[in-house]
PDB file of C-alpha atoms in Angstrom:
ATOM      1  CA  GLY Q 226     -44.189  -6.520 -39.387  1.00  0.00           C
ATOM      2  CA  LYS Q 227     -44.904  -9.189 -36.800  1.00  0.00           C
ATOM      3  CA  ARG Q 228     -46.107  -6.909 -33.997  1.00  0.00           C
ATOM      4  CA  VAL Q 229     -48.803  -4.222 -33.722  1.00  0.00           C
ATOM      5  CA  LEU Q 230     -47.714  -1.219 -31.681  1.00  0.00           C
ATOM      6  CA  GLU Q 231     -50.294  -0.580 -28.972  1.00  0.00           C
ATOM      7  CA  LYS Q 232     -48.534   1.832 -26.606  1.00  0.00           C
ATOM      8  CA  SER Q 233     -45.315   3.737 -26.101  1.00  0.00           C
ATOM      9  CA  LEU Q 234     -43.430   5.410 -23.287  1.00  0.00           C
ATOM     10  CA  PRO Q 235     -44.236   9.136 -23.048  1.00  0.00           C
ATOM     11  CA  VAL Q 236     -41.334  10.954 -24.705  1.00  0.00           C
ATOM     12  CA  GLY Q 237     -40.439  14.635 -24.557  1.00  0.00           C
ATOM     13  CA  ALA Q 238     -38.288  16.286 -27.224  1.00  0.00           C
ATOM     14  CA  VAL Q 239     -35.833  19.159 -26.855  1.00  0.00           C
ATOM     15  CA  LEU Q 240     -35.211  20.134 -30.443  1.00  0.00           C
ATOM     16  CA  THR Q 241     -31.581  20.881 -31.379  1.00  0.00           C
ATOM     17  CA  ILE Q 242     -31.745  20.547 -35.176  1.00  0.00           C
ATOM     18  CA  SER Q 243     -34.426  21.544 -37.675  1.00  0.00           C
ATOM     19  CA  ALA Q 244     -34.777  18.630 -40.056  1.00  0.00           C
ATOM     20  CA  ALA Q 245     -36.636  15.375 -39.465  1.00  0.00           C
ATOM     21  CA  GLY Q 246     -39.669  16.838 -37.713  1.00  0.00           C
ATOM     22  CA  SER Q 247     -39.506  14.058 -35.119  1.00  0.00           C
ATOM     23  CA  GLU Q 248     -40.822  16.499 -32.516  1.00  0.00           C
ATOM     24  CA  MET Q 249     -44.314  16.259 -34.054  1.00  0.00           C
ATOM     25  CA  SER Q 250     -44.232  13.346 -36.483  1.00  0.00           C
ATOM     26  CA  ASN Q 251     -45.495   9.778 -36.235  1.00  0.00           C
ATOM     27  CA  SER Q 252     -42.386   8.369 -37.889  1.00  0.00           C
ATOM     28  CA  CYS Q 253     -39.221   6.608 -36.858  1.00  0.00           C
ATOM     29  CA  VAL Q 254     -36.411   4.907 -38.761  1.00  0.00           C
ATOM     30  CA  ILE Q 255     -34.320   1.915 -37.699  1.00  0.00           C
ATOM     31  CA  THR Q 256     -31.278   0.418 -39.416  1.00  0.00           C
ATOM     32  CA  ASN Q 257     -30.789  -3.334 -39.176  1.00  0.00           C
ATOM     33  CA  GLU Q 258     -27.025  -3.739 -39.338  1.00  0.00           C
ATOM     34  CA  ASP Q 259     -27.499  -7.377 -40.359  1.00  0.00           C
ATOM     35  CA  GLY Q 260     -27.652  -6.656 -44.080  1.00  0.00           C
ATOM     36  CA  TRP Q 261     -27.712  -2.854 -43.610  1.00  0.00           C
ATOM     37  CA  LEU Q 262     -31.440  -2.533 -44.130  1.00  0.00           C
ATOM     38  CA  LYS Q 263     -32.884   0.869 -43.232  1.00  0.00           C
ATOM     39  CA  ARG Q 264     -36.624   0.834 -42.594  1.00  0.00           C
ATOM     40  CA  GLY Q 265     -39.216   3.396 -41.571  1.00  0.00           C
ATOM     41  CA  PHE Q 266     -42.146   2.808 -39.265  1.00  0.00           C
ATOM     42  CA  GLY Q 267     -45.165   5.061 -38.717  1.00  0.00           C
ATOM     43  CA  SER Q 268     -47.552   5.070 -35.755  1.00  0.00           C
ATOM     44  CA  ASP Q 269     -49.232   7.844 -33.799  1.00  0.00           C
ATOM     45  CA  HIS Q 270     -47.724   6.216 -30.698  1.00  0.00           C
ATOM     46  CA  ASN Q 271     -44.386   7.570 -31.962  1.00  0.00           C
ATOM     47  CA  ARG Q 272     -45.433  11.206 -31.480  1.00  0.00           C
ATOM     48  CA  PRO Q 273     -43.701  12.928 -28.526  1.00  0.00           C
ATOM     49  CA  LEU Q 274     -45.917  13.981 -25.638  1.00  0.00           C
ATOM     50  CA  PHE Q 275     -44.392  17.463 -25.754  1.00  0.00           C
ATOM     51  CA  ALA Q 276     -41.601  19.350 -27.507  1.00  0.00           C
ATOM     52  CA  LEU Q 277     -39.493  22.305 -26.380  1.00  0.00           C
ATOM     53  CA  MET Q 278     -38.513  24.404 -29.395  1.00  0.00           C
ATOM     54  CA  ASN Q 279     -35.931  27.154 -28.959  1.00  0.00           C
ATOM     55  CA  PRO Q 280     -34.339  28.328 -32.243  1.00  0.00           C
ATOM     56  CA  GLU Q 281     -31.251  29.526 -30.368  1.00  0.00           C
ATOM     57  CA  LEU Q 282     -30.331  25.899 -29.689  1.00  0.00           C
ATOM     58  CA  THR Q 283     -29.759  25.473 -33.449  1.00  0.00           C
ATOM     59  CA  TYR Q 284     -27.273  28.352 -33.829  1.00  0.00           C
ATOM     60  CA  THR Q 285     -24.310  25.967 -33.596  1.00  0.00           C
ATOM     61  CA  VAL Q 286     -25.591  23.438 -36.136  1.00  0.00           C
ATOM     62  CA  SER Q 287     -22.961  23.238 -38.888  1.00  0.00           C
ATOM     63  CA  LYS Q 288     -23.527  24.716 -42.327  1.00  0.00           C
ATOM     64  CA  TYR Q 289     -23.589  21.226 -43.836  1.00  0.00           C
ATOM     65  CA  GLN Q 290     -26.114  19.794 -41.373  1.00  0.00           C
ATOM     66  CA  THR Q 291     -28.231  22.954 -41.658  1.00  0.00           C
ATOM     67  CA  ALA Q 292     -28.367  22.380 -45.419  1.00  0.00           C
ATOM     68  CA  CYS Q 293     -29.207  18.694 -44.919  1.00  0.00           C
ATOM     69  CA  GLY Q 294     -32.009  19.759 -42.592  1.00  0.00           C
ATOM     70  CA  ILE Q 295     -33.361  22.279 -45.098  1.00  0.00           C
ATOM     71  CA  THR Q 296     -33.487  19.517 -47.711  1.00  0.00           C
ATOM     72  CA  ASP Q 297     -35.237  17.053 -45.406  1.00  0.00           C
ATOM     73  CA  ILE Q 298     -37.848  19.641 -44.366  1.00  0.00           C
ATOM     74  CA  MET Q 299     -38.633  20.459 -47.992  1.00  0.00           C
ATOM     75  CA  MET Q 300     -38.732  16.817 -49.012  1.00  0.00           C
ATOM     76  CA  HIS Q 301     -41.285  15.943 -46.331  1.00  0.00           C
ATOM     77  CA  THR Q 302     -43.671  18.384 -48.000  1.00  0.00           C
ATOM     78  CA  LEU Q 303     -42.615  17.607 -51.584  1.00  0.00           C
ATOM     79  CA  GLU Q 304     -43.224  13.896 -51.064  1.00  0.00           C
ATOM     80  CA  ARG Q 305     -46.808  14.759 -50.137  1.00  0.00           C
ATOM     81  CA  TYR Q 306     -47.217  17.440 -52.826  1.00  0.00           C
ATOM     82  CA  PHE Q 307     -46.330  15.150 -55.714  1.00  0.00           C
ATOM     83  CA  CYS Q 308     -49.044  12.537 -55.462  1.00  0.00           C
ATOM     84  CA  GLN Q 309     -51.806  11.234 -57.663  1.00  0.00           C
ATOM     85  CA  ASN Q 310     -54.684  13.024 -55.923  1.00  0.00           C
ATOM     86  CA  GLY Q 311     -52.832  16.090 -54.702  1.00  0.00           C
ATOM     87  CA  ASP Q 312     -55.167  18.814 -55.953  1.00  0.00           C
ATOM     88  CA  VAL Q 313     -56.448  20.036 -52.585  1.00  0.00           C
ATOM     89  CA  ALA Q 314     -56.319  23.805 -52.903  1.00  0.00           C
ATOM     90  CA  LEU Q 315     -55.819  24.755 -49.253  1.00  0.00           C
ATOM     91  CA  THR Q 316     -53.226  22.030 -48.682  1.00  0.00           C
ATOM     92  CA  ASP Q 317     -51.452  23.144 -51.859  1.00  0.00           C
ATOM     93  CA  HIS Q 318     -51.257  26.736 -50.615  1.00  0.00           C
ATOM     94  CA  LEU Q 319     -49.932  25.605 -47.219  1.00  0.00           C
ATOM     95  CA  ALA Q 320     -47.325  23.401 -48.875  1.00  0.00           C
ATOM     96  CA  GLU Q 321     -46.197  25.998 -51.399  1.00  0.00           C
ATOM     97  CA  GLY Q 322     -45.947  28.700 -48.744  1.00  0.00           C
ATOM     98  CA  LEU Q 323     -43.933  26.431 -46.477  1.00  0.00           C
ATOM     99  CA  LEU Q 324     -41.529  25.531 -49.282  1.00  0.00           C
ATOM    100  CA  ARG Q 325     -40.965  29.161 -50.261  1.00  0.00           C
ATOM    101  CA  SER Q 326     -40.414  30.096 -46.618  1.00  0.00           C
ATOM    102  CA  VAL Q 327     -37.828  27.350 -46.139  1.00  0.00           C
ATOM    103  CA  ILE Q 328     -35.931  28.417 -49.268  1.00  0.00           C
ATOM    104  CA  ASP Q 329     -35.828  32.039 -48.104  1.00  0.00           C
ATOM    105  CA  ALA Q 330     -34.971  31.263 -44.476  1.00  0.00           C
ATOM    106  CA  GLY Q 331     -32.514  28.572 -45.488  1.00  0.00           C
ATOM    107  CA  LYS Q 332     -30.405  30.956 -47.537  1.00  0.00           C
ATOM    108  CA  ILE Q 333     -30.255  33.357 -44.592  1.00  0.00           C
ATOM    109  CA  ALA Q 334     -29.435  30.686 -41.996  1.00  0.00           C
ATOM    110  CA  ILE Q 335     -26.597  29.327 -44.130  1.00  0.00           C
ATOM    111  CA  GLU Q 336     -25.005  32.784 -44.336  1.00  0.00           C
ATOM    112  CA  ASN Q 337     -25.864  33.943 -40.806  1.00  0.00           C
ATOM    113  CA  PRO Q 338     -26.278  30.964 -38.437  1.00  0.00           C
ATOM    114  CA  GLU Q 339     -27.461  33.198 -35.571  1.00  0.00           C
ATOM    115  CA  ASP Q 340     -30.322  34.872 -37.413  1.00  0.00           C
ATOM    116  CA  TYR Q 341     -33.144  34.140 -34.995  1.00  0.00           C
ATOM    117  CA  GLU Q 342     -36.035  34.624 -37.439  1.00  0.00           C
ATOM    118  CA  ALA Q 343     -34.476  32.342 -40.056  1.00  0.00           C
ATOM    119  CA  ARG Q 344     -33.728  29.637 -37.502  1.00  0.00           C
ATOM    120  CA  ALA Q 345     -37.241  29.983 -36.058  1.00  0.00           C
ATOM    121  CA  THR Q 346     -38.806  29.640 -39.513  1.00  0.00           C
ATOM    122  CA  LEU Q 347     -36.811  26.465 -40.199  1.00  0.00           C
ATOM    123  CA  MET Q 348     -37.719  25.029 -36.797  1.00  0.00           C
ATOM    124  CA  TRP Q 349     -41.459  25.683 -37.211  1.00  0.00           C
ATOM    125  CA  ALA Q 350     -41.373  24.431 -40.805  1.00  0.00           C
ATOM    126  CA  SER Q 351     -39.628  21.249 -39.650  1.00  0.00           C
ATOM    127  CA  SER Q 352     -42.619  20.456 -37.443  1.00  0.00           C
ATOM    128  CA  LEU Q 353     -45.342  21.486 -39.879  1.00  0.00           C
ATOM    129  CA  SER Q 354     -43.770  19.653 -42.792  1.00  0.00           C
ATOM    130  CA  HIS Q 355     -43.935  16.222 -41.161  1.00  0.00           C
ATOM    131  CA  ASN Q 356     -46.835  16.346 -38.690  1.00  0.00           C
ATOM    132  CA  GLY Q 357     -49.417  15.492 -41.377  1.00  0.00           C
ATOM    133  CA  LEU Q 358     -50.567  19.034 -42.148  1.00  0.00           C
ATOM    134  CA  THR Q 359     -49.127  19.200 -45.676  1.00  0.00           C
ATOM    135  CA  GLY Q 360     -50.560  15.775 -46.457  1.00  0.00           C
ATOM    136  CA  CYS Q 361     -54.204  16.596 -45.663  1.00  0.00           C
ATOM    137  CA  GLY Q 362     -56.480  15.167 -48.347  1.00  0.00           C
ATOM    138  CA  ARG Q 363     -53.656  13.354 -50.082  1.00  0.00           C
ATOM    139  CA  ASP Q 364     -52.773   9.732 -50.692  1.00  0.00           C
ATOM    140  CA  TYR Q 365     -48.991   9.678 -50.745  1.00  0.00           C
ATOM    141  CA  LEU Q 366     -45.922   7.534 -50.197  1.00  0.00           C
ATOM    142  CA  MET Q 367     -42.437   8.818 -49.356  1.00  0.00           C
ATOM    143  CA  ARG Q 368     -40.760   7.333 -52.424  1.00  0.00           C
ATOM    144  CA  CYS Q 369     -37.585   9.477 -52.463  1.00  0.00           C
ATOM    145  CA  HIS Q 370     -37.225   8.656 -48.778  1.00  0.00           C
ATOM    146  CA  GLN Q 371     -37.510   4.956 -49.628  1.00  0.00           C
ATOM    147  CA  LEU Q 372     -34.787   5.257 -52.271  1.00  0.00           C
ATOM    148  CA  GLU Q 373     -32.534   7.294 -49.968  1.00  0.00           C
ATOM    149  CA  HIS Q 374     -32.943   4.935 -47.031  1.00  0.00           C
ATOM    150  CA  GLU Q 375     -31.063   2.290 -48.998  1.00  0.00           C
ATOM    151  CA  LEU Q 376     -28.216   4.720 -49.719  1.00  0.00           C
ATOM    152  CA  GLY Q 377     -28.129   5.629 -46.030  1.00  0.00           C
ATOM    153  CA  GLY Q 378     -28.140   1.979 -45.035  1.00  0.00           C
ATOM    154  CA  MET Q 379     -25.339   1.014 -47.426  1.00  0.00           C
ATOM    155  CA  PHE Q 380     -23.119   4.112 -47.351  1.00  0.00           C
ATOM    156  CA  ASP Q 381     -24.128   5.967 -44.161  1.00  0.00           C
ATOM    157  CA  VAL Q 382     -24.677   9.237 -46.057  1.00  0.00           C
ATOM    158  CA  ALA Q 383     -26.433  12.129 -44.341  1.00  0.00           C
ATOM    159  CA  HIS Q 384     -30.155  11.708 -44.958  1.00  0.00           C
ATOM    160  CA  GLY Q 385     -30.775  15.212 -46.353  1.00  0.00           C
ATOM    161  CA  ALA Q 386     -27.815  14.977 -48.708  1.00  0.00           C
ATOM    162  CA  GLY Q 387     -29.018  11.624 -50.007  1.00  0.00           C
ATOM    163  CA  LEU Q 388     -32.492  13.041 -50.633  1.00  0.00           C
ATOM    164  CA  ALA Q 389     -31.066  15.960 -52.623  1.00  0.00           C
ATOM    165  CA  ALA Q 390     -28.953  13.539 -54.650  1.00  0.00           C
ATOM    166  CA  VAL Q 391     -31.878  11.360 -55.760  1.00  0.00           C
ATOM    167  CA  TRP Q 392     -34.691  13.907 -56.079  1.00  0.00           C
ATOM    168  CA  GLY Q 393     -33.851  15.357 -59.505  1.00  0.00           C
ATOM    169  CA  SER Q 394     -33.445  11.919 -61.082  1.00  0.00           C
ATOM    170  CA  TRP Q 395     -36.723  10.743 -59.570  1.00  0.00           C
ATOM    171  CA  ALA Q 396     -38.555  13.895 -60.716  1.00  0.00           C
ATOM    172  CA  ARG Q 397     -37.363  13.593 -64.320  1.00  0.00           C
ATOM    173  CA  TYR Q 398     -38.256   9.884 -64.358  1.00  0.00           C
ATOM    174  CA  VAL Q 399     -41.878  10.342 -63.241  1.00  0.00           C
ATOM    175  CA  MET Q 400     -42.926  13.858 -64.298  1.00  0.00           C
ATOM    176  CA  ASP Q 401     -44.434  12.750 -67.604  1.00  0.00           C
ATOM    177  CA  ALA Q 402     -47.230  11.096 -65.596  1.00  0.00           C
ATOM    178  CA  ARG Q 403     -48.326  14.462 -64.117  1.00  0.00           C
ATOM    179  CA  PRO Q 404     -46.470  17.288 -65.871  1.00  0.00           C
ATOM    180  CA  GLU Q 405     -49.112  19.823 -64.844  1.00  0.00           C
ATOM    181  CA  ARG Q 406     -48.362  19.117 -61.169  1.00  0.00           C
ATOM    182  CA  PHE Q 407     -44.632  19.658 -61.618  1.00  0.00           C
ATOM    183  CA  ALA Q 408     -45.351  22.794 -63.659  1.00  0.00           C
ATOM    184  CA  LYS Q 409     -47.470  24.129 -60.798  1.00  0.00           C
ATOM    185  CA  PHE Q 410     -44.568  23.565 -58.406  1.00  0.00           C
ATOM    186  CA  ALA Q 411     -42.184  25.280 -60.827  1.00  0.00           C
ATOM    187  CA  VAL Q 412     -44.347  28.404 -61.076  1.00  0.00           C
ATOM    188  CA  ASN Q 413     -45.727  28.676 -57.531  1.00  0.00           C
ATOM    189  CA  VAL Q 414     -42.632  27.638 -55.570  1.00  0.00           C
ATOM    190  CA  MET Q 415     -39.567  28.148 -57.746  1.00  0.00           C
ATOM    191  CA  GLY Q 416     -40.825  31.297 -59.507  1.00  0.00           C
ATOM    192  CA  VAL Q 417     -40.464  29.894 -63.024  1.00  0.00           C
ATOM    193  CA  GLU Q 418     -42.194  31.706 -65.875  1.00  0.00           C
ATOM    194  CA  PRO Q 419     -44.587  29.309 -67.672  1.00  0.00           C
ATOM    195  CA  GLY Q 420     -42.936  27.779 -70.738  1.00  0.00           C
ATOM    196  CA  GLU Q 421     -44.326  26.559 -74.019  1.00  0.00           C
ATOM    197  CA  ASP Q 422     -45.938  23.568 -72.301  1.00  0.00           C
ATOM    198  CA  ASP Q 423     -46.180  21.912 -68.888  1.00  0.00           C
ATOM    199  CA  MET Q 424     -43.201  19.615 -69.484  1.00  0.00           C
ATOM    200  CA  ALA Q 425     -40.898  22.500 -70.355  1.00  0.00           C
ATOM    201  CA  THR Q 426     -42.055  24.407 -67.292  1.00  0.00           C
ATOM    202  CA  ALA Q 427     -41.716  21.314 -65.101  1.00  0.00           C
ATOM    203  CA  LEU Q 428     -38.157  20.650 -66.238  1.00  0.00           C
ATOM    204  CA  ARG Q 429     -37.168  24.238 -65.519  1.00  0.00           C
ATOM    205  CA  GLY Q 430     -38.638  23.881 -62.039  1.00  0.00           C
ATOM    206  CA  VAL Q 431     -36.482  20.833 -61.334  1.00  0.00           C
ATOM    207  CA  GLU Q 432     -33.429  22.706 -62.630  1.00  0.00           C
ATOM    208  CA  LYS Q 433     -34.207  25.653 -60.346  1.00  0.00           C
ATOM    209  CA  MET Q 434     -34.544  23.296 -57.403  1.00  0.00           C
ATOM    210  CA  GLU Q 435     -31.142  21.803 -58.195  1.00  0.00           C
ATOM    211  CA  GLU Q 436     -29.683  25.308 -58.465  1.00  0.00           C
ATOM    212  CA  PHE Q 437     -30.915  25.954 -54.933  1.00  0.00           C
ATOM    213  CA  TYR Q 438     -29.356  22.702 -53.720  1.00  0.00           C
ATOM    214  CA  ARG Q 439     -26.029  23.732 -55.227  1.00  0.00           C
ATOM    215  CA  GLN Q 440     -26.352  27.156 -53.613  1.00  0.00           C
ATOM    216  CA  ILE Q 441     -26.550  25.532 -50.156  1.00  0.00           C
ATOM    217  CA  GLU Q 442     -23.853  23.009 -51.164  1.00  0.00           C
ATOM    218  CA  MET Q 443     -26.048  19.957 -51.353  1.00  0.00           C
ATOM    219  CA  PRO Q 444     -25.435  17.201 -53.941  1.00  0.00           C
ATOM    220  CA  VAL Q 445     -27.679  16.822 -56.975  1.00  0.00           C
ATOM    221  CA  CYS Q 446     -26.499  13.336 -57.937  1.00  0.00           C
ATOM    222  CA  ILE Q 447     -25.011  10.360 -56.113  1.00  0.00           C
ATOM    223  CA  SER Q 448     -21.516  10.933 -57.515  1.00  0.00           C
ATOM    224  CA  ASP Q 449     -21.538  14.368 -55.833  1.00  0.00           C
ATOM    225  CA  MET Q 450     -21.252  12.464 -52.541  1.00  0.00           C
ATOM    226  CA  ASP Q 451     -18.039  10.751 -53.744  1.00  0.00           C
ATOM    227  CA  ILE Q 452     -19.902   7.510 -54.305  1.00  0.00           C
ATOM    228  CA  ASP Q 453     -19.127   5.744 -57.585  1.00  0.00           C
ATOM    229  CA  LEU Q 454     -21.816   3.085 -57.718  1.00  0.00           C
ATOM    230  CA  THR Q 455     -20.940  -0.219 -59.337  1.00  0.00           C
ATOM    231  CA  GLU Q 456     -23.446  -2.200 -61.353  1.00  0.00           C
ATOM    232  CA  GLU Q 457     -23.636  -4.704 -58.512  1.00  0.00           C
ATOM    233  CA  GLN Q 458     -24.327  -1.979 -55.926  1.00  0.00           C
ATOM    234  CA  MET Q 459     -27.084  -0.415 -58.050  1.00  0.00           C
ATOM    235  CA  ARG Q 460     -28.756  -3.797 -58.379  1.00  0.00           C
ATOM    236  CA  GLU Q 461     -28.416  -4.391 -54.639  1.00  0.00           C
ATOM    237  CA  LEU Q 462     -29.939  -0.994 -53.800  1.00  0.00           C
ATOM    238  CA  ALA Q 463     -32.926  -1.698 -56.064  1.00  0.00           C
ATOM    239  CA  GLU Q 464     -33.263  -5.208 -54.648  1.00  0.00           C
ATOM    240  CA  LYS Q 465     -33.424  -3.900 -51.075  1.00  0.00           C
ATOM    241  CA  CYS Q 466     -35.696  -0.957 -51.861  1.00  0.00           C
ATOM    242  CA  SER Q 467     -38.160  -3.267 -53.621  1.00  0.00           C
ATOM    243  CA  HIS Q 468     -38.064  -5.551 -50.568  1.00  0.00           C
ATOM    244  CA  PHE Q 469     -36.424  -8.169 -52.777  1.00  0.00           C
ATOM    245  CA  GLY Q 470     -38.930  -7.750 -55.591  1.00  0.00           C
ATOM    246  CA  ARG Q 471     -42.019  -7.897 -53.398  1.00  0.00           C
ATOM    247  CA  ARG Q 472     -43.150  -4.255 -53.664  1.00  0.00           C
ATOM    248  CA  ALA Q 473     -43.389  -1.245 -55.940  1.00  0.00           C
ATOM    249  CA  ILE Q 474     -43.358   2.320 -54.598  1.00  0.00           C
ATOM    250  CA  GLY Q 475     -44.825   5.611 -55.732  1.00  0.00           C
ATOM    251  CA  CYS Q 476     -48.029   7.537 -56.261  1.00  0.00           C
ATOM    252  CA  ILE Q 477     -47.559   9.491 -59.485  1.00  0.00           C
ATOM    253  CA  LYS Q 478     -45.839   6.562 -61.180  1.00  0.00           C
ATOM    254  CA  LYS Q 479     -45.278   3.168 -59.601  1.00  0.00           C
ATOM    255  CA  LEU Q 480     -41.623   2.173 -59.451  1.00  0.00           C
ATOM    256  CA  ASP Q 481     -40.801  -1.531 -59.455  1.00  0.00           C
ATOM    257  CA  LYS Q 482     -37.349  -2.999 -58.947  1.00  0.00           C
ATOM    258  CA  GLU Q 483     -36.219  -2.254 -62.506  1.00  0.00           C
ATOM    259  CA  ASP Q 484     -37.474   1.348 -62.277  1.00  0.00           C
ATOM    260  CA  MET Q 485     -35.565   1.802 -59.004  1.00  0.00           C
ATOM    261  CA  TYR Q 486     -32.428   0.527 -60.704  1.00  0.00           C
ATOM    262  CA  GLN Q 487     -32.889   2.936 -63.608  1.00  0.00           C
TER     263      GLN Q 487
END
């Protein structure tokens, strides 16, 4: 935080995996191995000057990394969708359509890695999900990304897998602050029939999302990644994510260090 980025070398991207959206995003992530601190940094100077996108170059991406990519693509939009002022109708429709498309194409790509249309859909969605489009009109913070970055820094887990592992717990912890938003996601994206109230519908939506993760062999909790967190490690993760107690994260519900631990 001591420097202001004023310029960058012109970078071109040849995309070989559909996931992070780096080919159009303003984001980067760096791990400081002194303390294993993983930190993100956003600036429009980070955006590549051009990107070459050929879905055929992703045919050989493994099933596991394809699934991790699917999760990361979806999470880039979900992190924007679940925010305090997220009721922007056009942005909602774009986000919901993108999420449904990724679910459909993802299932196909997992089963048939050389399906051009499925790979092309994932590649295009990767870019659109993290170039700012699905965040138009929204005030958001990537809170699941913040939580996962600490797991990635400490245990070197694949980013998409870590996101899948923490998302359900985060959603259940915060959904009471905006149950109608989670219910909308459940109905419009996951195809859930409306329940007796928004909370019931919202919970079913989270369950359906976790069913999809299991279908593509992604974890739905940290222990699914063969990580048995100790009390000390959980406290350390929360300590680092809160920047040693100096920040809270979140839009729907602010999470301080104790919330992160929970």
